[in-house]
Coordinates of C-alpha atoms in Angstrom, one line a residue:
Chain A
M1 CA 0.0 0.0 0.0
V2 CA 2.8 2.4 0.9
D3 CA 5.0 1.2 -2.0
H4 CA 3.9 4.0 -4.3
L5 CA 5.2 6.6 -1.9
L6 CA 8.4 4.7 -0.8
A7 CA 9.4 4.2 -4.5
L8 CA 9.4 7.9 -5.2
D9 CA 12.8 8.7 -6.6
P10 CA 12.8 12.5 -6.9
R11 CA 16.6 12.6 -7.3
G12 CA 16.6 10.1 -10.1
R13 CA 18.9 7.6 -8.4
G14 CA 17.3 4.6 -10.1
I15 CA 16.0 2.8 -7.0
T16 CA 13.5 1.1 -9.3
S17 CA 16.3 -1.4 -10.2
F18 CA 16.5 -2.7 -6.6
F19 CA 13.1 -1.7 -5.1
V20 CA 11.4 -4.5 -3.1
E21 CA 7.6 -4.6 -3.6
G22 CA 5.7 -5.2 -0.3
G23 CA 8.9 -4.9 1.8
A24 CA 7.4 -2.4 4.3
T25 CA 4.2 -4.5 4.6
R26 CA 6.2 -7.7 5.4
A27 CA 8.5 -5.8 7.8
A28 CA 5.4 -4.4 9.6
K29 CA 3.8 -7.8 9.9
A30 CA 7.0 -9.2 11.3
L31 CA 7.4 -6.4 13.8
A32 CA 3.8 -6.1 15.0
R33 CA 4.3 -8.7 17.7
A34 CA 7.9 -8.2 18.4
K35 CA 9.0 -8.7 22.0
R36 CA 12.6 -7.3 22.2
V37 CA 13.7 -5.1 19.3
V38 CA 17.2 -3.6 18.8
L39 CA 17.3 -0.7 16.4
T40 CA 20.4 0.8 14.9
T41 CA 21.2 3.7 12.6
G42 CA 23.9 6.3 11.9
F43 CA 25.8 7.0 8.7
C44 CA 28.9 9.3 9.0
V45 CA 29.8 10.8 5.6
G46 CA 33.0 12.4 7.0
P47 CA 34.8 12.7 10.4
G48 CA 32.2 13.5 13.0
L49 CA 29.6 14.2 10.2
P50 CA 26.6 12.0 10.8
E51 CA 23.8 12.5 8.3
T52 CA 20.2 13.6 8.8
D53 CA 18.8 10.5 7.2
G54 CA 18.3 7.6 9.6
P55 CA 17.9 8.9 13.1
P56 CA 14.4 10.4 12.5
G57 CA 13.2 7.1 11.0
T58 CA 14.7 5.1 13.8
A59 CA 13.1 7.3 16.5
V60 CA 9.6 7.1 14.9
L61 CA 9.8 3.3 14.4
G62 CA 11.2 2.8 17.9
R63 CA 8.4 4.9 19.4
A64 CA 5.7 2.9 17.5
L65 CA 7.1 -0.4 18.6
R66 CA 7.4 0.8 22.2
S67 CA 3.7 1.9 22.1
L68 CA 2.9 -1.6 20.8
G69 CA 4.5 -3.1 23.9
A70 CA 7.9 -4.1 22.6
T71 CA 11.1 -3.6 24.7
V72 CA 13.1 -1.3 22.5
T73 CA 16.9 -0.9 22.6
Y74 CA 18.9 1.6 20.5
I75 CA 22.5 1.1 19.5
T76 CA 24.8 3.2 17.4
D77 CA 28.4 4.4 17.6
A78 CA 29.7 7.5 19.4
A79 CA 29.8 9.7 16.2
S80 CA 26.1 9.1 15.4
L81 CA 24.9 9.3 19.0
P82 CA 24.0 13.0 19.1
P83 CA 21.5 13.1 16.2
L84 CA 19.8 9.9 17.4
Q85 CA 19.5 11.4 20.9
A86 CA 18.1 14.6 19.3
A87 CA 15.5 12.8 17.2
L88 CA 14.3 10.8 20.2
A89 CA 14.2 13.9 22.4
A90 CA 12.2 15.7 19.8
L91 CA 9.5 13.0 20.1
D92 CA 9.8 13.0 24.0
E93 CA 11.0 9.4 23.8
P94 CA 13.5 7.9 26.3
K95 CA 16.9 8.5 24.8
E96 CA 19.0 5.8 26.4
I97 CA 21.3 4.5 23.6
Q98 CA 23.9 1.8 23.7
I99 CA 27.3 2.5 22.1
F100 CA 29.0 0.0 19.8
P101 CA 32.8 0.2 20.2
A102 CA 34.6 1.7 17.2
R103 CA 37.7 -0.4 17.9
G104 CA 38.4 -4.0 19.0
E105 CA 37.0 -7.3 17.8
A106 CA 33.6 -6.4 16.2
A107 CA 32.3 -9.9 16.1
L108 CA 33.0 -10.4 19.8
S109 CA 31.4 -7.1 20.7
A110 CA 28.4 -8.1 18.7
R111 CA 28.0 -11.5 20.3
R112 CA 28.3 -10.0 23.8
F113 CA 25.6 -7.4 23.0
L114 CA 23.3 -10.1 21.5
D115 CA 23.8 -12.3 24.6
E116 CA 22.9 -9.4 26.9
Y117 CA 19.9 -8.1 25.0
A118 CA 18.6 -11.3 23.4
P119 CA 16.6 -9.4 20.7
T120 CA 13.8 -11.2 18.9
H121 CA 14.0 -8.6 16.1
M122 CA 16.7 -6.2 14.9
V123 CA 16.2 -3.2 12.6
S124 CA 18.8 -1.2 10.8
I125 CA 17.9 2.1 9.2
E126 CA 20.5 3.8 7.0
R127 CA 23.6 2.2 8.6
P128 CA 26.7 1.2 6.5
G129 CA 27.1 -2.4 5.6
R130 CA 30.5 -3.8 4.6
T131 CA 31.3 -4.6 1.0
R132 CA 32.7 -8.0 -0.2
T133 CA 36.2 -6.8 0.6
G134 CA 35.2 -5.7 4.1
D135 CA 35.4 -2.0 3.4
Y136 CA 32.5 0.5 3.9
L137 CA 31.9 2.8 1.0
S138 CA 29.8 5.9 0.5
M139 CA 27.8 6.3 -2.7
R140 CA 30.6 8.5 -3.9
G141 CA 32.8 5.3 -3.7
E142 CA 34.9 6.7 -0.9
S143 CA 35.7 4.6 2.2
V144 CA 33.7 5.7 5.3
A145 CA 35.2 2.8 7.4
E146 CA 37.2 5.2 9.5
W147 CA 34.1 7.1 10.7
N148 CA 31.6 4.3 11.2
A149 CA 32.0 1.5 13.7
P150 CA 31.5 -2.1 12.2
L151 CA 28.1 -2.3 13.7
D152 CA 26.9 -4.5 10.9
A153 CA 28.6 -7.3 12.9
L154 CA 25.4 -7.5 14.9
F155 CA 23.6 -8.6 11.8
L156 CA 26.3 -11.1 10.8
E157 CA 26.5 -12.6 14.3
A158 CA 22.8 -12.8 15.1
P159 CA 21.3 -16.2 15.6
R160 CA 19.1 -17.2 12.6
R161 CA 16.0 -17.1 14.8
V162 CA 16.3 -13.4 15.1
V163 CA 14.2 -11.6 12.5
T164 CA 16.1 -8.8 10.9
V165 CA 14.8 -5.7 8.9
G166 CA 17.1 -3.5 6.8
V167 CA 16.1 -0.1 5.5
G168 CA 18.2 1.6 2.8
D169 CA 18.1 3.8 -0.2
G170 CA 21.5 3.3 -1.9
G171 CA 22.7 -0.3 -1.8
N172 CA 25.5 0.3 0.8
E173 CA 23.3 -0.1 3.9
I174 CA 22.8 -3.1 6.2
G175 CA 20.1 -5.3 4.7
M176 CA 20.8 -4.4 1.0
G177 CA 22.8 -7.7 0.7
A178 CA 19.3 -9.1 0.0
V179 CA 19.3 -7.5 -3.4
R180 CA 23.0 -7.7 -4.1
A181 CA 22.6 -9.5 -7.4
R182 CA 20.3 -6.7 -8.7
L183 CA 22.7 -4.0 -7.4
L184 CA 25.6 -5.7 -9.2
R185 CA 23.6 -5.7 -12.5
A186 CA 22.6 -2.1 -12.0
A187 CA 24.8 1.0 -12.4
P188 CA 28.6 0.5 -11.7
R189 CA 28.3 3.2 -9.0
L190 CA 25.7 1.0 -7.2
A191 CA 27.7 -2.2 -7.7
K192 CA 30.9 -0.9 -6.2
A193 CA 29.4 0.2 -2.9
A194 CA 27.0 -2.8 -2.6
T195 CA 27.0 -4.5 0.8
V196 CA 27.1 -8.2 1.5
V197 CA 25.0 -7.8 4.7
S198 CA 21.5 -9.1 4.3
A199 CA 18.3 -9.0 6.3
T200 CA 15.2 -11.1 6.6
H201 CA 13.1 -8.2 5.3
L202 CA 14.4 -5.4 3.2
V203 CA 12.7 -2.0 2.8
V204 CA 14.0 0.2 0.0
A205 CA 12.8 3.8 -0.2
G206 CA 13.7 7.1 -2.0
T207 CA 15.2 8.1 1.4
S208 CA 15.7 5.7 4.3
N209 CA 13.6 7.8 6.7
W210 CA 10.7 7.3 4.4
G211 CA 11.2 3.5 4.5
A212 CA 11.0 3.5 8.3
Y213 CA 7.9 5.7 8.2
G214 CA 6.4 3.3 5.6
I215 CA 6.8 0.5 8.1
V216 CA 5.1 2.5 10.7
A217 CA 2.2 3.4 8.3
E218 CA 1.7 -0.3 7.7
L219 CA 1.9 -1.1 11.4
S220 CA -0.8 1.6 11.9
R221 CA -3.1 -0.1 9.4
L222 CA -2.5 -3.5 11.1
V223 CA -3.4 -2.2 14.6
R224 CA -5.9 0.4 13.3
R225 CA -4.2 3.2 15.3
Q226 CA -2.2 6.1 13.9
L227 CA 1.4 5.5 15.0
L228 CA 3.1 8.0 12.7
H229 CA 4.4 11.3 13.9
S230 CA 3.0 14.6 12.6
A231 CA 4.5 16.7 9.8
E232 CA 5.4 19.2 12.4
D233 CA 7.3 16.5 14.4
E234 CA 9.2 15.8 11.2
R235 CA 10.4 19.3 10.9
R236 CA 11.4 19.5 14.6
M237 CA 13.2 16.2 14.4
V238 CA 15.3 17.0 11.4
Q239 CA 16.1 20.5 12.8
A240 CA 17.1 18.9 16.1
C241 CA 19.5 16.5 14.3
V242 CA 21.2 19.4 12.6
D243 CA 21.4 21.3 15.9
A244 CA 23.1 18.2 17.3
G245 CA 25.7 18.3 14.5
A246 CA 24.2 16.3 11.7
V247 CA 24.6 17.2 8.0
D248 CA 22.7 16.5 4.9
G249 CA 24.2 13.3 3.5
V250 CA 24.2 14.6 -0.1
T251 CA 25.2 18.2 0.2
R252 CA 27.2 17.6 3.4
K253 CA 26.0 20.9 4.7
P254 CA 24.7 21.5 8.3
E255 CA 21.2 22.4 7.0
A256 CA 17.7 21.0 7.8
T257 CA 17.4 19.0 4.7
V258 CA 17.6 15.2 4.1
D259 CA 19.3 13.9 1.0
A260 CA 19.2 17.3 -0.5
M261 CA 15.4 17.5 -0.2
P262 CA 13.8 20.4 1.7
L263 CA 11.8 19.9 4.9
A264 CA 8.6 20.6 3.0
A265 CA 9.1 17.4 1.0
H266 CA 9.6 15.3 4.0
A267 CA 6.7 16.8 5.9
S268 CA 4.6 16.1 2.8
M269 CA 5.7 12.5 2.7
V270 CA 4.7 12.1 6.3
E271 CA 1.3 13.7 5.6
L272 CA 0.5 11.4 2.7
L273 CA 1.7 8.3 4.7
R274 CA -0.5 9.3 7.5
L275 CA -3.4 9.4 5.1
I276 CA -2.7 5.8 4.1
A277 CA -2.1 4.8 7.7
D278 CA -5.6 6.1 8.5
M279 CA -7.1 4.3 5.6
H280 CA -10.1 2.1 6.4
P281 CA -9.5 -1.3 4.9
H282 CA -12.9 -1.3 3.1
G283 CA -13.1 2.4 2.4
G284 CA -14.4 3.5 -1.0
K285 CA -15.5 6.5 -2.9
S286 CA -19.2 6.9 -3.4
R287 CA -19.3 9.9 -5.6
Chain B
M1 CA 7.8 9.9 -13.4
V2 CA 4.8 11.2 -11.6
D3 CA 2.9 7.9 -11.9
H4 CA 3.8 6.8 -8.4
L5 CA 2.1 9.9 -7.0
L6 CA -0.9 9.9 -9.3
A7 CA -1.6 6.2 -8.6
L8 CA -1.9 6.8 -4.8
D9 CA -5.2 5.4 -3.8
P10 CA -5.7 6.5 -0.2
R11 CA -9.4 5.7 -0.2
G12 CA -8.9 2.2 -1.6
R13 CA -11.1 2.7 -4.6
G14 CA -9.0 0.3 -6.7
I15 CA -7.8 2.6 -9.4
T16 CA -5.0 0.2 -10.0
S17 CA -7.4 -1.8 -12.2
F18 CA -7.7 1.1 -14.7
F19 CA -4.6 3.2 -14.1
V20 CA -2.8 4.2 -17.2
E21 CA 1.0 4.2 -16.9
G22 CA 2.7 7.2 -18.5
G23 CA -0.6 8.9 -19.2
A24 CA 0.5 12.2 -17.7
T25 CA 3.8 12.2 -19.6
R26 CA 2.1 11.6 -22.9
A27 CA -0.5 14.2 -22.2
A28 CA 2.2 16.8 -21.3
K29 CA 4.1 16.0 -24.5
A30 CA 1.0 16.5 -26.5
L31 CA 0.1 19.8 -24.8
A32 CA 3.6 21.3 -24.7
R33 CA 3.2 22.9 -28.1
A34 CA -0.6 23.3 -28.2
K35 CA -1.9 26.5 -29.9
R36 CA -5.5 26.7 -28.9
V37 CA -6.7 24.7 -25.9
V38 CA -10.2 24.3 -24.6
L39 CA -10.5 23.1 -21.0
T40 CA -13.6 21.9 -19.3
T41 CA -14.5 20.7 -15.8
G42 CA -17.3 20.6 -13.3
F43 CA -19.1 17.7 -11.7
C44 CA -22.4 18.5 -9.9
V45 CA -23.2 15.8 -7.3
G46 CA -26.6 17.3 -6.6
P47 CA -28.7 20.3 -7.6
G48 CA -26.4 23.3 -7.6
L49 CA -23.7 21.2 -5.8
P50 CA -20.5 21.3 -7.9
E51 CA -17.6 19.4 -6.3
T52 CA -14.2 20.7 -5.3
D53 CA -12.4 18.2 -7.5
G54 CA -11.8 19.5 -11.0
P55 CA -11.8 23.3 -11.0
P56 CA -8.4 23.7 -9.1
G57 CA -6.7 21.2 -11.5
T58 CA -8.2 23.0 -14.5
A59 CA -7.1 26.4 -13.3
V60 CA -3.5 25.2 -12.7
L61 CA -3.2 23.4 -16.0
G62 CA -4.8 26.3 -17.9
R63 CA -2.4 28.8 -16.3
A64 CA 0.6 26.6 -17.2
L65 CA -0.6 26.3 -20.9
R66 CA -1.2 30.0 -21.1
S67 CA 2.3 30.7 -19.7
L68 CA 3.6 28.4 -22.5
G69 CA 1.9 30.6 -25.1
A70 CA -1.3 28.7 -25.8
T71 CA -4.6 30.5 -26.2
V72 CA -6.7 29.0 -23.5
T73 CA -10.5 28.9 -23.4
Y74 CA -12.5 27.5 -20.5
I75 CA -16.0 26.1 -20.9
T76 CA -18.4 24.6 -18.3
D77 CA -22.1 24.8 -17.5
A78 CA -23.8 27.4 -15.3
A79 CA -23.9 25.3 -12.2
S80 CA -20.1 24.6 -12.2
L81 CA -19.2 28.2 -13.2
P82 CA -18.7 29.7 -9.7
P83 CA -16.0 27.2 -8.4
L84 CA -14.0 27.5 -11.7
Q85 CA -14.1 31.2 -11.5
A86 CA -13.0 31.1 -7.9
A87 CA -10.1 28.8 -8.7
L88 CA -8.9 31.0 -11.5
A89 CA -9.3 34.1 -9.4
A90 CA -7.3 32.5 -6.6
L91 CA -4.4 32.2 -9.1
D92 CA -4.9 35.7 -10.5
E93 CA -5.8 34.2 -13.8
P94 CA -8.3 35.7 -16.3
K95 CA -11.6 34.2 -15.4
E96 CA -13.6 34.5 -18.7
I97 CA -15.5 31.2 -19.1
Q98 CA -17.8 30.0 -21.8
I99 CA -21.1 28.5 -20.8
F100 CA -22.4 25.3 -22.4
P101 CA -26.2 25.3 -22.7
A102 CA -28.0 22.9 -20.3
R103 CA -30.9 22.5 -22.8
G104 CA -31.2 22.2 -26.5
E105 CA -29.4 20.0 -29.1
A106 CA -26.1 19.3 -27.4
A107 CA -24.3 18.0 -30.6
L108 CA -25.3 21.2 -32.4
S109 CA -24.1 23.4 -29.5
A110 CA -20.9 21.5 -29.5
R111 CA -20.3 21.9 -33.2
R112 CA -21.0 25.6 -33.1
F113 CA -18.5 26.0 -30.2
L114 CA -15.9 23.9 -32.1
D115 CA -16.3 26.0 -35.2
E116 CA -15.9 29.2 -33.3
Y117 CA -12.9 28.3 -31.2
A118 CA -11.2 25.8 -33.5
P119 CA -9.2 24.1 -30.7
T120 CA -6.1 22.2 -31.5
H121 CA -6.4 20.5 -28.1
M122 CA -9.2 19.8 -25.6
V123 CA -8.8 18.8 -22.0
S124 CA -11.5 17.5 -19.6
I125 CA -10.8 17.3 -15.9
E126 CA -13.4 15.5 -13.8
R127 CA -16.4 16.1 -16.0
P128 CA -19.2 13.6 -16.4
G129 CA -19.2 11.5 -19.5
R130 CA -22.3 9.6 -20.7
T131 CA -22.8 5.9 -20.2
R132 CA -23.8 3.5 -23.0
T133 CA -27.4 4.3 -22.4
G134 CA -26.9 8.1 -22.6
D135 CA -27.3 8.7 -18.9
Y136 CA -24.7 10.3 -16.6
L137 CA -24.1 8.4 -13.3
S138 CA -22.4 9.2 -10.1
M139 CA -20.2 6.6 -8.5
R140 CA -23.1 6.0 -6.2
G141 CA -25.0 4.8 -9.3
E142 CA -27.4 7.8 -9.2
S143 CA -28.2 9.8 -12.3
V144 CA -26.6 13.2 -12.3
A145 CA -27.9 14.1 -15.8
E146 CA -30.3 16.7 -14.5
W147 CA -27.5 18.7 -12.9
N148 CA -24.8 18.5 -15.5
A149 CA -25.0 19.8 -19.1
P150 CA -24.1 17.3 -21.8
L151 CA -20.8 18.9 -22.3
D152 CA -19.2 15.7 -23.3
A153 CA -20.8 16.3 -26.7
L154 CA -17.7 18.5 -27.4
F155 CA -15.5 15.4 -27.2
L156 CA -17.9 13.3 -29.4
E157 CA -18.2 16.0 -32.1
A158 CA -14.6 17.2 -32.2
P159 CA -12.8 16.5 -35.5
R160 CA -10.3 13.6 -35.2
R161 CA -7.4 16.0 -35.7
V162 CA -8.1 17.6 -32.3
V163 CA -6.0 16.0 -29.6
T164 CA -8.0 15.3 -26.5
V165 CA -7.0 14.7 -22.9
G166 CA -9.2 13.2 -20.3
V167 CA -8.5 13.3 -16.5
G168 CA -10.5 11.2 -14.1
D169 CA -10.5 9.1 -11.0
G170 CA -13.6 7.0 -11.1
G171 CA -14.5 5.8 -14.6
N172 CA -17.5 8.0 -15.2
E173 CA -15.6 11.0 -16.5
I174 CA -14.9 12.2 -20.0
G175 CA -11.9 10.3 -21.4
M176 CA -12.5 7.1 -19.3
G177 CA -14.0 5.5 -22.4
A178 CA -10.4 4.7 -23.2
V179 CA -10.3 2.1 -20.5
R180 CA -13.9 1.0 -20.7
A181 CA -13.0 -2.7 -21.2
R182 CA -11.0 -2.7 -18.0
L183 CA -13.7 -0.8 -16.1
L184 CA -16.3 -3.4 -17.2
R185 CA -14.1 -6.2 -15.9
A186 CA -13.5 -4.4 -12.6
A187 CA -16.0 -3.9 -9.7
P188 CA -19.7 -3.8 -10.7
R189 CA -19.9 -0.3 -9.2
L190 CA -17.3 0.9 -11.7
A191 CA -18.8 -1.0 -14.6
K192 CA -22.3 0.5 -14.1
A193 CA -21.1 4.2 -14.2
A194 CA -18.5 3.7 -16.9
T195 CA -18.6 6.2 -19.7
V196 CA -18.3 5.6 -23.4
V197 CA -16.6 9.0 -24.0
S198 CA -12.9 8.5 -24.8
A199 CA -9.9 10.7 -25.3
T200 CA -6.6 10.5 -27.1
H201 CA -4.7 10.6 -23.8
L202 CA -6.1 9.5 -20.5
V203 CA -4.7 10.4 -17.2
V204 CA -6.0 8.5 -14.2
A205 CA -5.3 9.6 -10.6
G206 CA -6.4 9.1 -7.0
T207 CA -8.2 12.4 -7.4
S208 CA -8.6 14.2 -10.7
N209 CA -7.0 17.4 -9.5
W210 CA -3.8 15.4 -8.9
G211 CA -4.0 14.1 -12.5
A212 CA -4.0 17.7 -13.8
Y213 CA -1.1 18.6 -11.5
G214 CA 0.8 15.6 -12.7
I215 CA 0.5 16.8 -16.3
V216 CA 1.8 20.2 -15.2
A217 CA 4.7 18.6 -13.3
E218 CA 5.6 16.7 -16.5
L219 CA 5.2 19.9 -18.6
S220 CA 7.6 21.6 -16.1
R221 CA 10.2 19.0 -16.7
L222 CA 9.8 19.3 -20.4
V223 CA 10.4 23.1 -20.4
R224 CA 12.7 23.1 -17.3
R225 CA 10.6 25.6 -15.5
Q226 CA 8.4 25.2 -12.5
L227 CA 4.8 25.6 -13.7
L228 CA 3.1 24.2 -10.7
H229 CA 1.3 26.3 -8.1
S230 CA 2.4 26.3 -4.5
A231 CA 1.0 24.3 -1.6
E232 CA -0.4 27.6 -0.3
D233 CA -2.1 28.3 -3.6
E234 CA -3.7 24.9 -3.3
R235 CA -5.2 25.7 0.0
R236 CA -6.5 29.0 -1.2
M237 CA -8.0 27.5 -4.4
V238 CA -9.9 24.8 -2.6
Q239 CA -11.2 27.2 0.0
A240 CA -12.2 29.6 -2.7
C241 CA -14.2 26.9 -4.5
V242 CA -16.0 26.1 -1.2
D243 CA -16.7 29.8 -0.6
A244 CA -18.2 29.9 -4.1
G245 CA -20.6 27.1 -3.3
A246 CA -18.7 23.9 -4.0
V247 CA -18.9 20.8 -1.9
D248 CA -16.7 17.8 -1.3
G249 CA -17.7 15.2 -3.9
V250 CA -17.7 12.3 -1.5
T251 CA -19.0 13.8 1.8
R252 CA -21.1 16.4 -0.1
K253 CA -20.4 18.9 2.6
P254 CA -19.4 22.5 2.0
E255 CA -16.0 22.0 3.5
A256 CA -12.5 22.6 2.2
T257 CA -11.7 19.0 1.4
V258 CA -11.4 17.2 -1.9
D259 CA -12.8 13.6 -2.2
A260 CA -12.9 13.4 1.7
M261 CA -9.2 14.1 2.0
P262 CA -8.0 17.1 4.0
L263 CA -6.3 20.1 2.6
A264 CA -3.0 19.0 4.1
A265 CA -3.0 15.9 1.9
H266 CA -3.5 17.9 -1.3
A267 CA -0.9 20.5 -0.3
S268 CA 1.5 17.6 0.3
M269 CA 0.7 16.1 -3.1
V270 CA 1.5 19.5 -4.7
E271 CA 4.8 19.7 -2.7
L272 CA 6.0 16.3 -3.8
L273 CA 4.9 16.9 -7.4
R274 CA 6.9 20.2 -7.3
L275 CA 9.9 18.2 -6.2
I276 CA 9.6 16.0 -9.3
A277 CA 8.9 18.9 -11.5
D278 CA 12.2 20.5 -10.4
M279 CA 14.1 17.3 -10.9
H280 CA 17.2 17.6 -13.0
P281 CA 17.1 14.9 -15.7
H282 CA 20.6 13.7 -14.8
G283 CA 20.5 14.2 -11.1
G284 CA 21.9 11.6 -8.8
K285 CA 22.7 11.0 -5.2
S286 CA 26.4 11.1 -4.4
R287 CA 26.4 10.1 -0.8

């Protein structure tokens, strides 16, 4: 139902070539009865430069799952902590966040975390996933390994019984390993940065925040309750991320935009997703 | 490019079954170099009750074509005159509108009008088209023939060289004859009201105004100039229609909504279409 909106590609990046129909619907169904959910996000495009895409989507999805009764745990690295805290604060959500170590044995850190929190579900929203060679690349093809902790180890080390959801918009994010073959056949730019890290359910969207909002819209329809934030919340969240040091991931400027799209576009996306979230399953036009 | 947005079906009316991929793009290409365009709109859902869907889309498309150098003529019937005037006035557009007679020989009136204005192109946006039996039906299956002049005669009498565009959202509007076979196979509700009046290019959308805006978004991309109105214009236009006596076509209440969707939804649709209209043909994300 939300696919039409998620598949919007206003920047012409060609997401059609790796879009997954029904991804948000399946992710929502999987998450609707989740007990313990771990959510991660955070993409640094330069030293100490986390981007505005990811934290808002994570905060909105985390809030929705919490309101459905799940125990929600956030984890990111030190560099991406401020915008995630800011997004959660903008929604008046608890902002306790675990920090994944930037150094040391990532697989070991991951297993310790998984043992301690025993998640039934894990969600990644716009978080770098490693390439076949173990590097982490931006869509410009530059290595961002130095600025992003190897948090994808959580998704590689998780027991198979854990249901995982990945949300991305470029091909280099955790979860996108699920469409790796399509990415390799697509543009060379996409093939080079493509990750090997997969997820049970993959949600592709024009911008990753939209993918997370799409899951929440589908959750809303499932439980017949509006779980999405307001357009005004959206504006406040993105601004709060920038105030906390985040930059636009495309322009790399400290401005309240996401992927070079103005706040009005994101507020509008939220508004239309809310309309779908409110939709009565058997509604109809009677004119 | 705009299909994703036009195909949005927040009321679950099943437009997928008769949606036309690429319709707005083809209509825009056909209209980009139009010399003399006749535009019509107006759907009365009861006596003296024109609806809010149609006039805003017509005013926005008419303004765009005028700014591209076309000679634009509007025609509707007396009942639908006030909202179309109001929508044009809200955009500071000239509001001279021809009136099609409600009584008399429709085919004759149509031929006289066609002789006088000699249009190269004709566009209908949310205007009733006759059924196989010559009646005009609402989506509720009620006859609306008494309240809407047989203006579709223009599209039946026009010489074949005239390029016609129809915009609709239900199946009972001028132009929808082009997908009549699909409508007959779809829900019985759609089959009953389906019109026989076709058009060269058909644009289907969740709401007809959106279809017209979609054409203008594609025109904008063709000429690399933003021809769409602003979200604020959208709010003012719909309110102006209601102030002029229009009602919501679904709720039939005199409120500033269109097809039971709030102004925020329509403003958001305009905002996202503007984003696509602004899109650089070779844009790309470089994160």
